[in-house]
DNA sequence: ACCTCTCTTTGCGCCACCGCAAGGACAGCC
DNA sequence: GGCTGTCCTTGCGGTGGCGCAAAGAGAGGT
C-alpha cells in the first residue's frame, strides 16, 4: 500500500497543530479507500475494527429499525471523522454510512486511536467536542420533532444542509450532492410524499427550485422565516 | 465547607478503580448541595462553571424552545454525571435540570475536570462511554419518533423508566419518583391528553395502574409487546 | 433513439392525534 | 374542615400528514 500524501490532509483543522513528521507517522498506518456512489463503507452491526476520515464526497449514515424502516442519522461531510465506535466503547458500528456521491475515505485500525490521541492531545479534545456537537444536534432534532410541524422541520433540515454543503450559484445556493426527497424525508421523520408536496409548494412561491436529486435554494431568508414558524400567520 | 464523606460515593462504579486517597483529594474540591423538589440545579443558557454528580434523588433535564414549548431531554439518575458542558467545549449549559424529587448533588468547579481525568484515566474513558451512550439513546429516540406511532413510543419510554428507576412492589414495578403525565408527554413528543388516554386504556386492560404522579406497571410483558408493535395485529 | 430504472409529482380518502374545554380527584395548607 | 392549587380524565370536532395508487419526468445504458 503506497503511503498517503500528506498534502491531502494537511489543510484539515483536525490536524492543524500537528507536526509534519507526526502526521506522516499517522498516515503511514492508514489506508485509503474509494467508495463508489451507493456503496457502504461498513454495515450497521458489524464489528468495529477501524475508524475513518472522509476526505472527499458525502456519506449518509442510516439506521434501520427491526421492522425495516430506514432513517438518516446524519450526513458526513469532507473532513469529518466517522465510525469511531471504539472510542465510545462500542464494539459494533451503530449505523451504515452510504456514499451519496463518489467518496474517498482514510481508514485507521482501531489500535491507532490510542497513539492518535496521545501524539496530539488536541485531537482528543477535538473528538470530544465533535461528539458533544453531535449530541447537541440530536437533541435539537428531538426538540424539533417533538414540537414543530413538518414544514418547519423540513425547512430547518434544508437550511442546515445548505450551511454544511451549500455551493453558491448565480441565482441561489445549491446543495452540493445528490439528495432525493426520500433522503430528506428520512432526515426529518416524514414521508417522501409530504416532502415532495412541500418542495412543490415552495417552488411555486419561488423559494426553491427542485430537480431530480437536486435542490437550489433561491430565497434563504424566506425559508428561514418558514423555519422560524412564520409560515401561517404571526 | 465541611468535607464530603468518602463513603457516600465509594460504591459508585464511576470511582470503582480509584484509590481512597485520590478520591479524598477529589472530594476535597467538591461541594455538596441539596436541591428541593421543583428547583433547578442551574438554568439553560447559563455560563457553565461547574459539573455535577447526582447522589440522591432524580432530575428531569428540560429544554425550552424559543416559542416556550418544553421537552424533557433526559432523566438523571443517582450516580450519573451531568452538566459537564465544559468537557464538550461548550461554555453554557444546554438544558435545565429540575429536581423531580428532593435531590442531593455534588458540584465541582470546571477546572477540576482536568485533574479529574488525569488522576484516573479510567474516568475519561467512562465519561466518553457515557456520552456515547447518550448519543445512542438520542438516536434511538429520533428513530422511534420518526417511525413509530405514539402508543409504542410511550410504551418504550415507560419501559425505559422502570428499567432505570423501577422498584419492585407486591403486584408489579413502580416508577420510583413523581412523574406526571405531562412529563411523559414531554419525553415522548406528544400531549398530556394523549398520554392520559393511553394510560387509561392500559389500566382498563390491567397492564398498568396509575395515580397522581404515580405509575405502577403490572404486566411488563404486555407492555413490551405493545412497544414491539404487537398492539393491533401483527 | 429507445428502453428501463429510479425518482418525482399529485389526487384522494382516512385516521391518529391534537387542541379545546369542562369537570373531577387528590394533596397540602391555613 | 374547607379552600386552593395542581394534576388527571374524557368527550368532541378538526386536521395535518400518511398511505395508496397511478402517472409523469430525468438519467443512464445499449
XYZ file of C-alpha atoms in Angstrom, chain A residues 35-197:
163
model
C -16.222 4.273 -2.160
C -18.377 4.321 -5.276
C -21.727 6.051 -5.098
C -24.365 3.928 -3.409
C -21.907 1.666 -1.636
C -21.489 1.377 2.137
C -18.195 1.918 3.957
C -19.332 -0.638 6.509
C -22.607 -2.099 7.701
C -24.633 -1.405 10.813
C -23.974 -4.068 13.443
C -20.615 -5.096 12.027
C -17.742 -5.489 14.428
C -15.910 -2.169 14.602
C -12.297 -2.655 13.585
C -11.484 0.697 12.048
C -12.299 4.355 12.255
C -12.426 6.751 9.366
C -11.985 10.217 7.985
C -13.936 11.433 4.991
C -11.625 13.141 2.547
C -13.899 13.760 -0.347
C -17.502 13.074 -1.234
C -20.513 12.741 1.020
C -21.940 9.991 3.202
C -25.419 9.441 4.563
C -25.391 7.474 7.789
C -28.521 5.362 8.010
C -30.022 3.174 10.672
C -32.596 0.504 10.035
C -35.299 -0.386 12.503
C -36.102 -4.014 13.288
C -39.162 -3.577 11.049
C -37.016 -2.465 8.165
C -37.811 1.228 8.240
C -34.848 3.407 7.500
C -33.795 6.784 8.820
C -30.830 9.019 8.127
C -28.985 9.733 11.335
C -26.597 12.288 9.920
C -24.657 13.362 6.896
C -20.868 13.099 6.908
C -19.059 15.945 5.209
C -15.455 16.103 4.000
C -13.068 16.499 6.936
C -15.368 14.728 9.389
C -14.281 11.750 11.432
C -16.789 8.907 11.494
C -17.150 5.351 12.651
C -15.119 5.773 15.801
C -17.414 3.471 17.721
C -14.428 2.099 19.588
C -13.739 5.458 21.179
C -17.250 5.271 22.604
C -16.606 1.779 23.909
C -18.894 0.107 21.472
C -17.642 -2.844 19.573
C -20.037 -2.671 16.688
C -20.988 0.112 14.334
C -24.330 1.709 15.136
C -25.146 2.773 11.584
C -24.348 2.324 7.921
C -22.558 5.117 6.032
C -23.549 5.071 2.380
C -21.822 7.139 -0.262
C -24.262 9.712 -1.617
C -21.598 10.639 -4.085
C -18.328 9.028 -5.085
C -16.219 9.300 -1.945
C -12.702 8.931 -0.625
C -12.060 7.824 2.940
C -8.974 7.246 5.074
C -9.116 4.194 7.335
C -7.177 3.551 10.522
C -7.178 0.360 12.555
C -8.726 0.861 15.970
C -5.469 0.272 17.829
C -4.105 3.513 16.431
C -6.712 5.564 18.269
C -4.583 5.489 21.401
C -1.487 6.951 19.798
C -3.736 9.081 17.679
C -4.824 10.968 20.777
C -1.519 10.679 22.608
C 0.544 12.270 19.910
C -1.807 15.166 19.784
C -3.959 15.721 22.849
C -5.690 18.390 20.873
C -7.194 15.591 18.838
C -8.848 14.070 21.868
C -10.357 17.392 22.766
C -11.448 17.786 19.199
C -13.074 14.389 19.143
C -14.858 15.152 22.392
C -16.162 18.387 21.021
C -17.323 16.653 17.884
C -19.303 14.143 19.852
C -20.698 16.894 22.026
C -21.856 18.750 18.977
C -23.403 15.642 17.595
C -25.294 15.094 20.811
C -26.414 18.671 20.674
C -27.642 18.227 17.133
C -29.502 15.107 18.123
C -31.271 16.948 20.913
C -32.139 19.790 18.592
C -33.636 17.304 16.229
C -35.612 15.655 19.002
C -36.894 19.025 20.088
C -37.914 19.903 16.573
C -39.646 16.598 16.040
C -41.495 16.973 19.312
C -42.744 20.455 18.880
C -42.713 21.512 15.260
C -44.895 20.668 12.342
C -43.432 19.013 9.307
C -42.957 22.117 7.187
C -40.748 23.774 9.774
C -38.690 20.643 10.320
C -38.043 20.239 6.632
C -37.174 23.915 6.307
C -34.682 23.552 9.134
C -33.151 20.466 7.592
C -32.699 22.184 4.246
C -31.145 25.230 5.880
C -28.706 23.015 7.737
C -27.787 21.283 4.513
C -27.046 24.453 2.610
C -24.941 25.553 5.550
C -22.868 22.393 5.546
C -22.934 21.592 1.869
C -24.040 24.748 0.142
C -22.450 25.957 -3.063
C -23.116 29.435 -4.360
C -24.646 29.638 -7.797
C -25.806 32.566 -9.909
C -29.344 32.513 -8.576
C -29.078 30.882 -5.183
C -27.331 28.211 -3.159
C -27.247 24.628 -4.313
C -26.971 21.539 -2.160
C -23.739 20.101 -3.371
C -24.520 16.414 -3.516
C -27.288 14.178 -4.847
C -30.166 14.251 -2.418
C -33.517 12.592 -3.005
C -36.845 13.610 -1.493
C -36.761 10.254 0.215
C -33.494 11.253 1.896
C -34.975 14.474 3.189
C -37.979 12.545 4.445
C -35.723 10.148 6.331
C -33.858 13.064 7.851
C -36.976 14.776 9.114
C -39.183 11.901 10.093
C -41.786 12.291 7.418
C -42.622 10.701 4.090
C -41.345 11.214 0.613
C -44.793 12.336 -0.473
C -45.037 15.111 2.034
C -41.566 16.387 1.197
C -42.399 16.397 -2.479
C -45.582 18.353 -1.836
